[in-house]
CSV table of C-alpha atoms in Angstrom, one decimal:
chain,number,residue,atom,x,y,z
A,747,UNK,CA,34.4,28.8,-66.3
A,748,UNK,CA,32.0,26.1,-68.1
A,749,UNK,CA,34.8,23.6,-67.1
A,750,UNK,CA,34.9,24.4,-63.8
A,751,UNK,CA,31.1,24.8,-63.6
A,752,UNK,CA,30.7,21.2,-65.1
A,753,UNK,CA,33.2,19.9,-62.7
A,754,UNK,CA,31.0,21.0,-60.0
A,755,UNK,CA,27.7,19.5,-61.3
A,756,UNK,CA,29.8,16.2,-61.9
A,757,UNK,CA,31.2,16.1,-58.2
A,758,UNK,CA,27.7,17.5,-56.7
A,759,UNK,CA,26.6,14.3,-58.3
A,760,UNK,CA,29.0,12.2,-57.7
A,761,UNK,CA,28.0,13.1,-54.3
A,762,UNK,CA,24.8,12.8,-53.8
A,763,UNK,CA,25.3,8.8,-55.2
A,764,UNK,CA,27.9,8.2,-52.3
A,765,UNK,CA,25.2,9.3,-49.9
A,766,UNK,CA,22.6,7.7,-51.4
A,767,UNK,CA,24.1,4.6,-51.8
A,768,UNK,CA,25.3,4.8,-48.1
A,769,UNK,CA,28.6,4.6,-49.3
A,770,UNK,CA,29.6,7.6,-47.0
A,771,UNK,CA,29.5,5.8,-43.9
A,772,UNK,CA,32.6,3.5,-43.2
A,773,UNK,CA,30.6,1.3,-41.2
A,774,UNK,CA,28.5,0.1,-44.4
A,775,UNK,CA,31.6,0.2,-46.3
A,776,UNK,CA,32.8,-2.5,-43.8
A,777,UNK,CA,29.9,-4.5,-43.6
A,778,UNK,CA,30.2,-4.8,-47.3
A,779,UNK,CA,33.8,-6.1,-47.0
A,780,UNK,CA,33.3,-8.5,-44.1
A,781,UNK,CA,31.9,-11.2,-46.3
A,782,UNK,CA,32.6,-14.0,-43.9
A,783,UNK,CA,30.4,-11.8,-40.7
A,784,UNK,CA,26.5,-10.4,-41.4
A,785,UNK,CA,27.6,-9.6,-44.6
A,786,UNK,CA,25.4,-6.6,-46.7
A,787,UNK,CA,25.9,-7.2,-50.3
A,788,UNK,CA,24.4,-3.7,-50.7
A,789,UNK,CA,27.5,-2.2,-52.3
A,790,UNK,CA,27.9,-4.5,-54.6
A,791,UNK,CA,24.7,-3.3,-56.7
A,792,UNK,CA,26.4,0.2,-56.2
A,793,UNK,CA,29.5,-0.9,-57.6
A,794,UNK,CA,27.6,-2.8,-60.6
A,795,UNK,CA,25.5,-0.1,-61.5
A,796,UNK,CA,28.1,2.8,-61.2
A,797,UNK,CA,30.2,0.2,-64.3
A,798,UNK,CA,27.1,-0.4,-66.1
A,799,UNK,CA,26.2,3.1,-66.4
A,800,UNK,CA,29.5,4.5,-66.8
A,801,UNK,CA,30.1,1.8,-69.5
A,802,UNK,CA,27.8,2.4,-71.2
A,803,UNK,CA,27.4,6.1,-71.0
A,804,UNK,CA,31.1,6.1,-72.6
A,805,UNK,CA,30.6,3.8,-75.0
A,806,UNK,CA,28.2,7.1,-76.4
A,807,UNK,CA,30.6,9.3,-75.6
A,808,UNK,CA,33.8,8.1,-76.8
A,809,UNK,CA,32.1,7.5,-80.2
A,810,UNK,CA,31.6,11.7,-80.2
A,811,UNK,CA,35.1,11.5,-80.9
A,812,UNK,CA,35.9,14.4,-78.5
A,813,UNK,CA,34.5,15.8,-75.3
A,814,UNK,CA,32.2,19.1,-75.1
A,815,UNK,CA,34.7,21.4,-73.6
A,816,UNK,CA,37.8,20.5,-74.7
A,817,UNK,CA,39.9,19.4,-77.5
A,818,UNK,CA,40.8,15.7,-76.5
A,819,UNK,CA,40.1,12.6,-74.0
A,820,UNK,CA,42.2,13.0,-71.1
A,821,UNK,CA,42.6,8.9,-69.8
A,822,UNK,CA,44.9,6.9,-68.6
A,823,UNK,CA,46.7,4.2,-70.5
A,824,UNK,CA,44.8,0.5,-69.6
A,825,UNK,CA,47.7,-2.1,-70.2
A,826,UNK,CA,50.6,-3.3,-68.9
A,827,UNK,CA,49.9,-4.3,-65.1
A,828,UNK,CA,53.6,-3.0,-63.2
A,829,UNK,CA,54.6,-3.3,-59.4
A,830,UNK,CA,53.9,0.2,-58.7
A,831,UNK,CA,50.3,-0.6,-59.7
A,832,UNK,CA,49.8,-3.7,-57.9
A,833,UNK,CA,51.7,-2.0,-55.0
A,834,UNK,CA,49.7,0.9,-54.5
A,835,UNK,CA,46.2,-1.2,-54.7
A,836,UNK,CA,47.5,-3.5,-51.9
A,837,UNK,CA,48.5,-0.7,-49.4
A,838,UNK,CA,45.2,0.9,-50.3
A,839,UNK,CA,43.3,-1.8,-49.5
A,840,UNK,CA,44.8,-2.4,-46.3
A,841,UNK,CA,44.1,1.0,-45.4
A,842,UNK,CA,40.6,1.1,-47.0
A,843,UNK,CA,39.5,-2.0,-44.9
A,844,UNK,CA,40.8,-1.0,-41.5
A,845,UNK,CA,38.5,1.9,-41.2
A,846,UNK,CA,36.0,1.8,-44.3
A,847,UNK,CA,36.8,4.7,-45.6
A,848,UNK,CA,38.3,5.3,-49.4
A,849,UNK,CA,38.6,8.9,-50.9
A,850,UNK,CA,35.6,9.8,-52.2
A,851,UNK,CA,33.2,9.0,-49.4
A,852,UNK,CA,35.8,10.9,-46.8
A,853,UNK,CA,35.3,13.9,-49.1
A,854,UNK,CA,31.6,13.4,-48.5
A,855,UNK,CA,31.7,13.0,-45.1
A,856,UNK,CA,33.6,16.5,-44.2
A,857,UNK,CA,30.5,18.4,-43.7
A,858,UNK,CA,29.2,15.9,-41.0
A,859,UNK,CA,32.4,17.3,-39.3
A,860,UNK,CA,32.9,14.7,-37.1
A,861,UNK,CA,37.0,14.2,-35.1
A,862,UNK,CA,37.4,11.0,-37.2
A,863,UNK,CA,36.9,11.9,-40.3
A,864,UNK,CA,39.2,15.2,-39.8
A,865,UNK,CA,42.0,12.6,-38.4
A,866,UNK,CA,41.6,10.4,-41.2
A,867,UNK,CA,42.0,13.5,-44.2
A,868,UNK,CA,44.3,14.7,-42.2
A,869,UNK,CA,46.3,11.5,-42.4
A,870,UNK,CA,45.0,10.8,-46.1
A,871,UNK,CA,46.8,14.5,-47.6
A,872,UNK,CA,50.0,13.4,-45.8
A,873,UNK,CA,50.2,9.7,-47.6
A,874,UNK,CA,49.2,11.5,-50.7
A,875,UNK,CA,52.0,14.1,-50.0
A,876,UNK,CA,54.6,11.4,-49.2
A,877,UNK,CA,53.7,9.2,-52.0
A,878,UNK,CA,54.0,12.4,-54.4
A,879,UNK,CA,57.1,13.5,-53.1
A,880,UNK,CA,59.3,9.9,-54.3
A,881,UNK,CA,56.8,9.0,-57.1
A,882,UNK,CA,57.4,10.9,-60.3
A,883,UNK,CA,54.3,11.9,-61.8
A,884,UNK,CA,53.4,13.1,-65.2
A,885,UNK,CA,50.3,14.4,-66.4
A,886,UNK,CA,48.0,11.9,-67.5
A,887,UNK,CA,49.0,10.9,-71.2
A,888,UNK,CA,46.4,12.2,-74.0
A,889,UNK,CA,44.9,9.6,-76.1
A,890,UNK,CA,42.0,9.5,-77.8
A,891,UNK,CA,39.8,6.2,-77.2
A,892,UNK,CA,39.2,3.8,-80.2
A,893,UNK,CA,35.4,4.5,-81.1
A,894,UNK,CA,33.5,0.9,-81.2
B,143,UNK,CA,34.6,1.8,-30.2
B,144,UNK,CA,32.3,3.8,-32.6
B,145,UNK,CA,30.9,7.0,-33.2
B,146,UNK,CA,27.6,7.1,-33.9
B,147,UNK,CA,26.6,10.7,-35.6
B,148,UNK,CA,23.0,9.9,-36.2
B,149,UNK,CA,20.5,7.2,-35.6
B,150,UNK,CA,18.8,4.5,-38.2
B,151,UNK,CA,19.7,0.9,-39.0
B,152,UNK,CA,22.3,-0.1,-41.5
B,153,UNK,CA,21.1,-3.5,-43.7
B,154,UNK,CA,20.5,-4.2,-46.8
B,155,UNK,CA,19.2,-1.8,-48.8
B,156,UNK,CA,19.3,-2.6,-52.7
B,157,UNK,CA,17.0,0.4,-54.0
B,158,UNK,CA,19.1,3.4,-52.5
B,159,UNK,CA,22.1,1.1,-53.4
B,160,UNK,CA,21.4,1.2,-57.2
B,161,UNK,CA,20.0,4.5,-56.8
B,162,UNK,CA,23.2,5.8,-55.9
B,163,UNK,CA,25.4,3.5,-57.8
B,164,UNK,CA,23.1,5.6,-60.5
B,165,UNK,CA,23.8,8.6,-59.8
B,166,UNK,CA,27.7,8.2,-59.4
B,167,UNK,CA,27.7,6.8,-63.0
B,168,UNK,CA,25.7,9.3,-64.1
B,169,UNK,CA,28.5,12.0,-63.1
B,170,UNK,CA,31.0,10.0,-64.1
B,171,UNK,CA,29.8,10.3,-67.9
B,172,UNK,CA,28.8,13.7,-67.6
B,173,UNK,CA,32.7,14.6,-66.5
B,174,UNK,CA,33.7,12.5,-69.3
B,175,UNK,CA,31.2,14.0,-71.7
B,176,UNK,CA,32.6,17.3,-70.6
B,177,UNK,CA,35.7,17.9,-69.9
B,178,UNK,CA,37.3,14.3,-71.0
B,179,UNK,CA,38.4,13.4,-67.6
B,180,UNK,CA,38.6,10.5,-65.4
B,181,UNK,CA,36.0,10.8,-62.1
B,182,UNK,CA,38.9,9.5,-60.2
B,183,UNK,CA,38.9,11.1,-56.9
B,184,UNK,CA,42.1,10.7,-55.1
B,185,UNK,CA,43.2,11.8,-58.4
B,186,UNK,CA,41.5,15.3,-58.0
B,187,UNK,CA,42.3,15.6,-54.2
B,188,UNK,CA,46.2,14.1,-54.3
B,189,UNK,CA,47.3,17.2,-57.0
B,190,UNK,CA,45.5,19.6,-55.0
B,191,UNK,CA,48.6,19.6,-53.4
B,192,UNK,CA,52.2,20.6,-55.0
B,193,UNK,CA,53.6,20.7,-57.5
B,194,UNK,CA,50.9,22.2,-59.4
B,195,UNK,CA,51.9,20.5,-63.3
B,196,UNK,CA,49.4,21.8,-65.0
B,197,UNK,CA,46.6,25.0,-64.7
B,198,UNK,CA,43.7,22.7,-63.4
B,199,UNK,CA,43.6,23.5,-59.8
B,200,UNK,CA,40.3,25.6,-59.8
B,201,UNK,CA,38.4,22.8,-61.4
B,202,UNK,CA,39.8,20.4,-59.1
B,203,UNK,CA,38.7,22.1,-56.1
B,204,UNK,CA,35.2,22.7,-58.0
B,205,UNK,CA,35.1,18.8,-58.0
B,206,UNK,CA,36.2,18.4,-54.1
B,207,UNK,CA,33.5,21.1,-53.4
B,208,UNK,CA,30.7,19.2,-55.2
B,209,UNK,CA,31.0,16.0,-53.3
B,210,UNK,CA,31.0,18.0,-50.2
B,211,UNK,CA,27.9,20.1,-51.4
B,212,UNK,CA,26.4,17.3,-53.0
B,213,UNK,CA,25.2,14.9,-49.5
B,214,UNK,CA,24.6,18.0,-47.4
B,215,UNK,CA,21.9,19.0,-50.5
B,216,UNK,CA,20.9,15.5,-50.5
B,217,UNK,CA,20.5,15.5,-46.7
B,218,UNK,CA,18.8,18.9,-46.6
B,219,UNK,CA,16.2,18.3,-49.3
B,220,UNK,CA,15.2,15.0,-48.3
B,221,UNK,CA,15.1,14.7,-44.6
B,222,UNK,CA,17.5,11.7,-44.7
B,223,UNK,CA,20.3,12.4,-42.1
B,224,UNK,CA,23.5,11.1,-43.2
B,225,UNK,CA,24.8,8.1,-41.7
B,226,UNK,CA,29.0,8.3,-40.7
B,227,UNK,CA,29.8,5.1,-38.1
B,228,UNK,CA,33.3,5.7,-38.2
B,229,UNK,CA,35.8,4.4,-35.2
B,230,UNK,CA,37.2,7.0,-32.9
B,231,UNK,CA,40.4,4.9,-32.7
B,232,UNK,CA,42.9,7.9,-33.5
B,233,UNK,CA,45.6,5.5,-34.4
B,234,UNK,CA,44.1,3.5,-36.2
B,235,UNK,CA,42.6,6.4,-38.3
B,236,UNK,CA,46.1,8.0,-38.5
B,237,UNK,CA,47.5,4.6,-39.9
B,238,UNK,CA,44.5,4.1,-42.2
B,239,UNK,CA,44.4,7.4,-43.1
B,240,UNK,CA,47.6,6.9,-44.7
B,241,UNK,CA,47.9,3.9,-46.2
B,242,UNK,CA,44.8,5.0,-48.2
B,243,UNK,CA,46.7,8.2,-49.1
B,244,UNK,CA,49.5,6.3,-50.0
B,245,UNK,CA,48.7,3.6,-51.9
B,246,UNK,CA,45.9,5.4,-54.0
B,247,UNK,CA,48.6,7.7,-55.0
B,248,UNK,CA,51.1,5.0,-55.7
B,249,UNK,CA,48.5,2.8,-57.5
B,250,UNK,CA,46.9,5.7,-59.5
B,251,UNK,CA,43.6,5.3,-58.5
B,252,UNK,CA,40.9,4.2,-56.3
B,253,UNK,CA,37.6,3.2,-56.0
B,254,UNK,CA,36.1,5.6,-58.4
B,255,UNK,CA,39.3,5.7,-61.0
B,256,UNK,CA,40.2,2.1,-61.1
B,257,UNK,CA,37.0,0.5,-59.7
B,258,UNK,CA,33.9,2.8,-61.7
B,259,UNK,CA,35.3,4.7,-64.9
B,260,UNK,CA,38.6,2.0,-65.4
B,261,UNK,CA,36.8,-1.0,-64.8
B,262,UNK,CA,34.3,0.5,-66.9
B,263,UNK,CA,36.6,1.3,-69.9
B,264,UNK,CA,37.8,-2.4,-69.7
B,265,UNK,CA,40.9,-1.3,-68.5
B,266,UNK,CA,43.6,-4.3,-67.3
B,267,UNK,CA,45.1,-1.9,-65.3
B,268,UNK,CA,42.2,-0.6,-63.5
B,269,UNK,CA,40.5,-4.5,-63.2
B,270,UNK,CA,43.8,-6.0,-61.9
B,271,UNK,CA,43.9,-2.8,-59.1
B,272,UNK,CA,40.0,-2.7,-58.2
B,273,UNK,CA,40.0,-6.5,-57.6
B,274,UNK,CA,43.7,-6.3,-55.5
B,275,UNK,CA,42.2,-3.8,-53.5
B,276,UNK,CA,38.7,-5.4,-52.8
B,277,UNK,CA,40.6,-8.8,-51.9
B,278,UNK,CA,42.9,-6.8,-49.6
B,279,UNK,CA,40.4,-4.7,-47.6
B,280,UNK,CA,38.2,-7.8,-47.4
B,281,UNK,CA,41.0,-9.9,-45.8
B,282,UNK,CA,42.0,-6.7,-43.8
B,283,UNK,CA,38.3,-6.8,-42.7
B,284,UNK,CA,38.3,-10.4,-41.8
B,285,UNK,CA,41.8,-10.5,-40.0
B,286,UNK,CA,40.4,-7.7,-37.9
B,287,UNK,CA,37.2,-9.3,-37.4
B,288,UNK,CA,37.1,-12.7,-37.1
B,289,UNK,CA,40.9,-13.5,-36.3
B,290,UNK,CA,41.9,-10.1,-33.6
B,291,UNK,CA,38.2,-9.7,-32.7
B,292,UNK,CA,39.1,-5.8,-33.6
B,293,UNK,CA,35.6,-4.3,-33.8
């Protein structure tokens, strides 16, 4: 229940940054992308503090050894660079700059409840659904970070 | 063709950029702090759907329902209507729609697990994905632009 509760507090969060930021609306997102047009660098100091603080807020973290609420780290491995990696960033980006929208700021769009952003989650559960159903997933590996 | 859902001029805006870019670190620790998991968001929405591996559906749909709560809170307390300019190019959302699904499935990650908490770990992985898929939409962006005249 405190897992689930923090979850909550993590996404409400995460949220409120994406609407903030004006990350939620595909038409920023694009004006960010379309460096050669009126281009709004805006997102860029998103994206730069989002690392910053996340880097450093894990560098803290990771050196507890282990998380509040459960036993161990739960991340991903960060080597080895494979085709299924690079091949899955390239379709996404296609698809992320034909309408602006990635994942998270689609999630945060919903309650606007606009047509669009139905079609598009719509669209976005059965790519996720196809991908899952030739791609065989494991859980993501437990490792515990080196401390620095 | 686009939808506008509420008025006010897009720009630049650096404040409520870093603001936000604040705030989405700031809950990307605190998950990590937590629970030891990756903020990565087509992550939590893709294994909402079968087959259910492990017994974390409940907090996954608590994440989901936080970034939904979280701008209509945001919108509420502060008077600040959310923007969404999407295109009502059915499509062309289909398509997109998609491909995102897709390839943040195939890729592991998107912009919040490869491009925030990867990038920040100094992950190759998530580095080598965030700047493939940056270069991609911007030359999607451009093609559509600038080269189709796709507006």
């Amino acid at each position: 229940m405190t897992r689930i509760l923090a979850t909550f507090v993590s996404g409400l969060l995460f949220g409120v940054g994406l609407a903030v930021s004006g990350l939620i609306n595909p038409a920023k997102v694009q004006s960010f992308l379309d460096i050669a047009g009126a281009w709004d660098p805006s997102l860029a100091i998103t994206m730069a503090v989002a690392v910053l603080t996340t880097w450093a807020g894990y560098r803290v973290v990771f050196a507890r050894g282990a998380p509040l609420l459960d036993k161990t780290f739960h991340v991903p491995p960060t080597g080895r660079v494979d085709r299924r990696l690079v091949a899955g960033a390239l379709i996404f980006g296609l698809g992320w700059g034909l309408v602006g929208f990635c994942p998270g700021p689609l999630v945060a769009a919903l309650p606007v409840g606009a047509t669009p952003t139905f079609v598009f989650a719509l669209a976005m559960l059965a790519g996720m659904a196809a991908a899952r159903s030739f791609v065989a997933f494991q859980p993501a590996p437990v490792m515990k970070p080196k401390p620095r | 063709m686009h939808l506008l859902l509420s008025t006010g001029m897009s720009g630049f805006s650096p404040i409520s950029a870093a603001i936000g870019g604040l705030c989405i670190g700031l809950a990307s620790v605190l998950l990590m702090a937590t629970t030891g998991r990756i903020a990565g968001i087509s992550g939590f929405v893709s294994r909402l759907l079968p087959p259910y591996e492990d017994g974390q559906f409940l907090v996954r749909v608590a994440f989901v329902a936080g970034i939904i709560a979280g701008p209509a809170i945001y919108a509420f307390t502060s008077g600040t209507p959310t923007e969404v300019d999407v295109t009502s190019n059915v499509p062309l959302l289909m398509a997109a729609g998609f491909l995102v699904g897709l390839g943040t499935v195939i890729g592991s990650g998107c912009t919040s697990g490869h491009g925030v908490c990867g990038t920040a770990r100094l992950s190759v992985r998530s580095i080598v994905a965030t700047l493939l898929f940056l270069a991609t939409a911007m030359t999607t962006v451009f093609l559509m632009r600038h080269v189709l005249g796709v507006q």
